[in-house]
mmCIF file of C-alpha atoms in Angstrom:
data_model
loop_
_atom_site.group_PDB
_atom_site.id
_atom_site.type_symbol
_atom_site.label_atom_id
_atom_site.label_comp_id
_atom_site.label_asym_id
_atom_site.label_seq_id
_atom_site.Cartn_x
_atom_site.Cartn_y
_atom_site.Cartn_z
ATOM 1 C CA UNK P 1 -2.232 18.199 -5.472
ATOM 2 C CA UNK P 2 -2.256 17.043 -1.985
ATOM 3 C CA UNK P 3 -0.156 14.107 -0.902
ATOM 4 C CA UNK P 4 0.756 13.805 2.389
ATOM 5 C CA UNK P 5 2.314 10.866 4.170
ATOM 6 C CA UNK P 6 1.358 10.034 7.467
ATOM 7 C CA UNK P 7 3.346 7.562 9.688
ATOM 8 C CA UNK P 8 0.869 5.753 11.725
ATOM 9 C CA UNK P 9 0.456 2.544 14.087
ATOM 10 C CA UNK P 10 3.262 0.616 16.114
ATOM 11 C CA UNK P 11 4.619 -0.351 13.166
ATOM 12 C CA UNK P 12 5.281 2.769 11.380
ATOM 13 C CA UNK P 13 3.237 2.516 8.572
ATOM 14 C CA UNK P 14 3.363 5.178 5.733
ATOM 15 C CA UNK P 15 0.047 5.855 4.956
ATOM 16 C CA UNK P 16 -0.867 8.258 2.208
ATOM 17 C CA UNK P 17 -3.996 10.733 1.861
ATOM 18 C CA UNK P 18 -4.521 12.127 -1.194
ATOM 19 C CA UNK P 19 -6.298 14.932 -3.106
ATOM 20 C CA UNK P 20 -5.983 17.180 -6.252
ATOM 21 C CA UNK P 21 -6.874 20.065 -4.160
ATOM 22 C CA UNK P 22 -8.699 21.173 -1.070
ATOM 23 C CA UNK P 23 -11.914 20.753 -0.766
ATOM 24 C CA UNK P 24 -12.703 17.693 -3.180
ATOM 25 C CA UNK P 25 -12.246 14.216 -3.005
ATOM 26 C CA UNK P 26 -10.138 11.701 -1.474
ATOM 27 C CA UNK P 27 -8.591 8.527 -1.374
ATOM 28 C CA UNK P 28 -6.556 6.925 1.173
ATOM 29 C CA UNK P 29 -3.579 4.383 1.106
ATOM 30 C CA UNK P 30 -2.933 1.972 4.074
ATOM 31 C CA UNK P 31 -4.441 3.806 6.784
ATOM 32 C CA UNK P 32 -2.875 1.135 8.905
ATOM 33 C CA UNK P 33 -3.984 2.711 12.623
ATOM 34 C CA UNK P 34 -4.265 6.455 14.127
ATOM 35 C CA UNK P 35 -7.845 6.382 12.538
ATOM 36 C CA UNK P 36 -8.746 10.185 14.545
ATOM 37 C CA UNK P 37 -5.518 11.203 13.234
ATOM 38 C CA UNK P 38 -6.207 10.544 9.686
ATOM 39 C CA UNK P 39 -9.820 11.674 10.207
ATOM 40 C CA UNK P 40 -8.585 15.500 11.505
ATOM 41 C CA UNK P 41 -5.838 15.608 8.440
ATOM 42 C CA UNK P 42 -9.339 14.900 6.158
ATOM 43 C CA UNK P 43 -11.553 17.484 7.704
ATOM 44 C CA UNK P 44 -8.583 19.894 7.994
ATOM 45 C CA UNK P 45 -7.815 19.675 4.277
ATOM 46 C CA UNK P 46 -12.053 19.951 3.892
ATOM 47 C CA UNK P 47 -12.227 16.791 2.121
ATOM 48 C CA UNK P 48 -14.123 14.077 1.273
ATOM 49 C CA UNK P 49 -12.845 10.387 1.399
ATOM 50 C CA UNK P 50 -14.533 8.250 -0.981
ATOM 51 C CA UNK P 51 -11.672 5.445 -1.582
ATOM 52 C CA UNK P 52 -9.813 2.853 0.826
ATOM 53 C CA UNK P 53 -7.196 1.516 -0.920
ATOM 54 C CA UNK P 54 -5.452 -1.279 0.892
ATOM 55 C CA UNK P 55 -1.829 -2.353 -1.050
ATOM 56 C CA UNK P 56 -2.226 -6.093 0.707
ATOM 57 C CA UNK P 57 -4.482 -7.110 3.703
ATOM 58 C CA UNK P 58 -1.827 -7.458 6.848
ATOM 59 C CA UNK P 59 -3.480 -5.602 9.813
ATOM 60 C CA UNK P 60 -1.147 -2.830 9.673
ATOM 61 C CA UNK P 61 -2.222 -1.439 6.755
ATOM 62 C CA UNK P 62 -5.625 -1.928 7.319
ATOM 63 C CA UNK P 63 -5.972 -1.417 11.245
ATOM 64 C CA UNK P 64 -8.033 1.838 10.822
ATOM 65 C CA UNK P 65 -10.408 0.853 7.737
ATOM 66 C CA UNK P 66 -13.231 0.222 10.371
ATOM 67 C CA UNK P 67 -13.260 3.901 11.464
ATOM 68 C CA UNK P 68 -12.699 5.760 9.011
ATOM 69 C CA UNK P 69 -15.637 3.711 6.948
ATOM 70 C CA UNK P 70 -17.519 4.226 9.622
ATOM 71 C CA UNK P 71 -16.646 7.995 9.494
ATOM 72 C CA UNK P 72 -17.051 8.372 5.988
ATOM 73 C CA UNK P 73 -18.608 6.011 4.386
ATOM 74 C CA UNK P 74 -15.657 5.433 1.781
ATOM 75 C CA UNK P 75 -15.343 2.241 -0.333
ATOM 76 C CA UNK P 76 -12.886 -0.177 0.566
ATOM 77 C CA UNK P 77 -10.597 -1.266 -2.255
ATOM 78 C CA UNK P 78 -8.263 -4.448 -2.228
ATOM 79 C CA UNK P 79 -6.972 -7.289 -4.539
ATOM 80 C CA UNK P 80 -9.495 -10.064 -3.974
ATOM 81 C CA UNK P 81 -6.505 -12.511 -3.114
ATOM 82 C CA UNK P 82 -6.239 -10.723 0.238
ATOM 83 C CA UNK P 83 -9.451 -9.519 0.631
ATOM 84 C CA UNK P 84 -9.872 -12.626 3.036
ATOM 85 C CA UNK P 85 -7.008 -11.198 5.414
ATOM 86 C CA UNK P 86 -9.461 -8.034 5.908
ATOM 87 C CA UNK P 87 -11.644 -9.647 8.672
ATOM 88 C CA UNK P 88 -8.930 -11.176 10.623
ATOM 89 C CA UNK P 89 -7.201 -7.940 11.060
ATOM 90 C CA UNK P 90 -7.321 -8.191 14.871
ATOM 91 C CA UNK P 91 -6.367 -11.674 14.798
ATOM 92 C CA UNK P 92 -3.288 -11.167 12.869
ATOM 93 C CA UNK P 93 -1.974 -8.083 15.302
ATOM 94 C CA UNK P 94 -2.391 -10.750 18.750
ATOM 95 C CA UNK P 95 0.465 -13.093 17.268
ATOM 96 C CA UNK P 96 2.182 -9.846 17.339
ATOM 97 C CA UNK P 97 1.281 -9.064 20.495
ATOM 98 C CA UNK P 98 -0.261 -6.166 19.126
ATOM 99 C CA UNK P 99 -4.078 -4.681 18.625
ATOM 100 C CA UNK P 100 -5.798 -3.897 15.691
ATOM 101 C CA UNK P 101 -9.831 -3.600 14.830
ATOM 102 C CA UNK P 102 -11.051 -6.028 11.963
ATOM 103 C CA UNK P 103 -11.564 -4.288 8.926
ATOM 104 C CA UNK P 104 -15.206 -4.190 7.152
ATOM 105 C CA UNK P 105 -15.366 -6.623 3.865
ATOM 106 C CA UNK P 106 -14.481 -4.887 0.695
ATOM 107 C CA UNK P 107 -16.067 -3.189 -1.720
ATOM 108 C CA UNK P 108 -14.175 -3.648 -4.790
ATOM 109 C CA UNK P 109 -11.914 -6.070 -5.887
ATOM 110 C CA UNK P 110 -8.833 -5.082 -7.649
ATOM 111 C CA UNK P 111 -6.851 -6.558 -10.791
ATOM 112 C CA UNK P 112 -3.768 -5.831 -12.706
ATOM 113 C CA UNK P 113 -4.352 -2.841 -14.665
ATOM 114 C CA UNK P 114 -7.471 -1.593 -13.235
ATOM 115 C CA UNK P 115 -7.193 2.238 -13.022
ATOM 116 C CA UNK P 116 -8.858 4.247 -10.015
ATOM 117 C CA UNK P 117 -10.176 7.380 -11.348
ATOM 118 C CA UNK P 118 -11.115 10.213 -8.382
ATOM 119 C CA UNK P 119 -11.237 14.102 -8.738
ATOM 120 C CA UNK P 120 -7.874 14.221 -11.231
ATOM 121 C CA UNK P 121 -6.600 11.245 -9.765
ATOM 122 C CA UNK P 122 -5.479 8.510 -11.597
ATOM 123 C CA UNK P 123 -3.726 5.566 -10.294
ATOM 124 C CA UNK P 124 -2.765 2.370 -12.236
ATOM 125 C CA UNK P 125 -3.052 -1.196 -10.520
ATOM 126 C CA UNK P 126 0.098 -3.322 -10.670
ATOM 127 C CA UNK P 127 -0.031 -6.969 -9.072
ATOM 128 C CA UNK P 128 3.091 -8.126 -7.336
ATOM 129 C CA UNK P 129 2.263 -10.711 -5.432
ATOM 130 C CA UNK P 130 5.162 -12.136 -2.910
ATOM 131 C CA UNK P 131 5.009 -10.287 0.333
ATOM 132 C CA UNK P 132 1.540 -11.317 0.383
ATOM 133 C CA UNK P 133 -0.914 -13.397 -2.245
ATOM 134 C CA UNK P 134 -2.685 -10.657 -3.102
ATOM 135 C CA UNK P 135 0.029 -7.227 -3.082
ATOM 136 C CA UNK P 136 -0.152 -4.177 -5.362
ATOM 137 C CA UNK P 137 1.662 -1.460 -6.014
ATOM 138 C CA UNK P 138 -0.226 1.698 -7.619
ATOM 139 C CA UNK P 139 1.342 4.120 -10.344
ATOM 140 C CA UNK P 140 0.313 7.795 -10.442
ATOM 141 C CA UNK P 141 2.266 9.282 -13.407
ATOM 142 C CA UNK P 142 5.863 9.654 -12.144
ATOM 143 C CA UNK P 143 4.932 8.037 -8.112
ATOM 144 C CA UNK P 144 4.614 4.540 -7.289
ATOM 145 C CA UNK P 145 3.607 3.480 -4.456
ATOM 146 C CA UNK P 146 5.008 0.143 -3.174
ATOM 147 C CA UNK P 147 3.379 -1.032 -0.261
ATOM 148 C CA UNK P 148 5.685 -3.912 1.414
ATOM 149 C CA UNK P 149 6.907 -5.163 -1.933
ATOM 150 C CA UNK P 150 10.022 -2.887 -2.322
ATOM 151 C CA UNK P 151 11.368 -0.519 0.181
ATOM 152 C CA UNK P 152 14.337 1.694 0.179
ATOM 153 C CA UNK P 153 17.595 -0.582 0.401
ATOM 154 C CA UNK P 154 15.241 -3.476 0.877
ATOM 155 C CA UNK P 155 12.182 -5.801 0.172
ATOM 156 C CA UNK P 156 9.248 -6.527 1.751
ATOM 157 C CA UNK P 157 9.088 -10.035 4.070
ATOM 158 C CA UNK P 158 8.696 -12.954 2.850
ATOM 159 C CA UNK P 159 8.584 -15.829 6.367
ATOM 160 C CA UNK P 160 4.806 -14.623 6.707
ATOM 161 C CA UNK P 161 1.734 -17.119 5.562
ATOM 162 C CA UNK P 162 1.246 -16.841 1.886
ATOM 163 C CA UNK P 163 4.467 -15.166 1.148
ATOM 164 C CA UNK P 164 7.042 -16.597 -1.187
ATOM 165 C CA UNK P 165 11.335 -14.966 -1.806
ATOM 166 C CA UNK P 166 10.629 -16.253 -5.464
ATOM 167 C CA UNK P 167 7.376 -14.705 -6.198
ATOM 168 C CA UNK P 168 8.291 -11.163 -4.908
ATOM 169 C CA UNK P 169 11.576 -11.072 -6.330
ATOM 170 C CA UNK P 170 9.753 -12.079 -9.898
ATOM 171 C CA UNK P 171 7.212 -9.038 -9.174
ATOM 172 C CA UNK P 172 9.704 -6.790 -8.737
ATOM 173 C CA UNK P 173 12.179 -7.757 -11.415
ATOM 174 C CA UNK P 174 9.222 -7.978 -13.980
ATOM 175 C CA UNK P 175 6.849 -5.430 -12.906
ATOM 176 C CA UNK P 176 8.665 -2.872 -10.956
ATOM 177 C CA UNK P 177 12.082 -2.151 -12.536
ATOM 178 C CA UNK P 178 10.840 -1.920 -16.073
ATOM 179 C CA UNK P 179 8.673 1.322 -15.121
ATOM 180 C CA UNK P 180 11.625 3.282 -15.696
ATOM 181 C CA UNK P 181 14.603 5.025 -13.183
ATOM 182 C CA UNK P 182 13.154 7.900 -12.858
ATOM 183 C CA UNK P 183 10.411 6.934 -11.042
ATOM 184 C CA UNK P 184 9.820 7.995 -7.191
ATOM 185 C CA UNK P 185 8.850 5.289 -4.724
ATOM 186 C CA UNK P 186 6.426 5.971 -1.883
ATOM 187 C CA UNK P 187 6.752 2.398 0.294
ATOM 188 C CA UNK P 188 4.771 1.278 3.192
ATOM 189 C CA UNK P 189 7.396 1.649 5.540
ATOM 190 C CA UNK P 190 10.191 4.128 5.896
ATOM 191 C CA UNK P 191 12.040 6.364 3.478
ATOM 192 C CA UNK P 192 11.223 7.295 -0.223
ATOM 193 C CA UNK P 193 13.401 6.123 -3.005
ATOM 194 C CA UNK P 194 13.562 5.995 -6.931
ATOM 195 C CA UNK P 195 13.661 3.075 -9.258
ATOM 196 C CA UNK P 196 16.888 4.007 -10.351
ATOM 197 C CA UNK P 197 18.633 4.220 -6.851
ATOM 198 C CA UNK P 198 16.979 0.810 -5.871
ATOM 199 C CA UNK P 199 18.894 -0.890 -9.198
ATOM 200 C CA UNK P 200 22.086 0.324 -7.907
ATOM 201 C CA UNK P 201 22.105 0.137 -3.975
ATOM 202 C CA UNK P 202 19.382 -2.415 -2.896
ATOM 203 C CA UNK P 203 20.879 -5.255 -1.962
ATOM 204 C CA UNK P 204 18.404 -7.412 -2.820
ATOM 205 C CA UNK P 205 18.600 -6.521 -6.431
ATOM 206 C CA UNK P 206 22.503 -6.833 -6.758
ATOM 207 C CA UNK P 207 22.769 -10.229 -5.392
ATOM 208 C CA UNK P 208 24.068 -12.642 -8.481
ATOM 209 C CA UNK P 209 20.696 -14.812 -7.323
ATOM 210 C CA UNK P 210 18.234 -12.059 -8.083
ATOM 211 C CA UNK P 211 19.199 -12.077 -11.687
ATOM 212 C CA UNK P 212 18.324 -15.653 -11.793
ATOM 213 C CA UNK P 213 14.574 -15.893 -10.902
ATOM 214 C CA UNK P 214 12.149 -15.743 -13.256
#
């Protein structure tokens, strides 16, 4: 299978392409910017994108869904809750100071448990709302990817619009952890982690107060 992670956009996104093999299909997670940069990792790999799948709708995760739609012609994918988000992209990145293109509308909405299904690809939706209204995480067999809802020795942000400390914290105590220790997390930003190492380093989760909410 092909998974690689690209780090793309001011920000440092990890964005993921995915394949089971050269040649076939693809899907995309958080192509954030770098949009020519993803593009020449697709046609190097011979592949075909036919998925956009957004984790939440802050513009950088989404910064490059205009051109490589526009490329492609892949579907974009995103809970419905932040679906909204997608067409102020560029808005978003100027009270950062920053640029980013508006994203095309979606496709597809995605719930809890909807599975995508591409070329021996399987992921599993998982709502976890709290860094944004409408974040997911997706589950691939023994790979979760996070997004900005749990990050190695940390958690996503939760001082942005439609964010809430309690609602993230619940997602990850309720929805996250249970999925087992062994589990390898892919997150939106920086370094890789498991479930396991989270429960016994974040700091997040070993605050008394975390054990509280739900």
């Amino acid at each position: 299978m092909i998974l690689e992670t690209l780090i793309v956009g001011p920000l440092e996104v990890n964005c993921y392409l995915m394949a089971y093999a050269p040649g076939r299909d693809a899907l995309v997670i958080d192509p954030g910017d770098d949009g020519e940069r993803i593009l020449e990792r697709i046609h190097e790999n011979n592949l075909s994108l036919k998925y956009i799948l957004n984790t939440h709708g802050h513009f950088d995760h989404v910064g490059a869904n205009r051109k490589l739609k526009e490329a492609t012609g892949a579907d974009i994918l995103i809970h419905e809750k932040d679906a909204p988000l997608l067409t102020i992209a560029g808005e978003q990145a100027r009270s950062f100071g920053l640029t980013a293109d508006d994203s095309p509308p979606a496709d597809r909405f995605l719930n809890h448990r909807d599975r995508i299904e591409l070329g021996g690809i399987c992921l599993q939706v998982i709502a976890t709302p709290g860094h944004s209204g409408g974040g997911i995480c997706l589950l691939m067999e023994d790979l979760l990817f996070t997004g900005d809802t749990l990050f190695a020795g940390s958690i996503g942000r939760t001082d942005l619009p439609g964010s809430s400390f309690r609602q993230i914290m619940v997602s990850i105590q309720e929805m996250i952890l249970p999925l087992g220790d062994h589990l390898k997390i892919y997150p939106g930003h920086g370094p890789g982690s498991t479930i396991g190492k989270e429960k016994r380093t974040n700091p997040f989760l070993l605050s008394p107060g975390s054990r509280e909410i739900g």
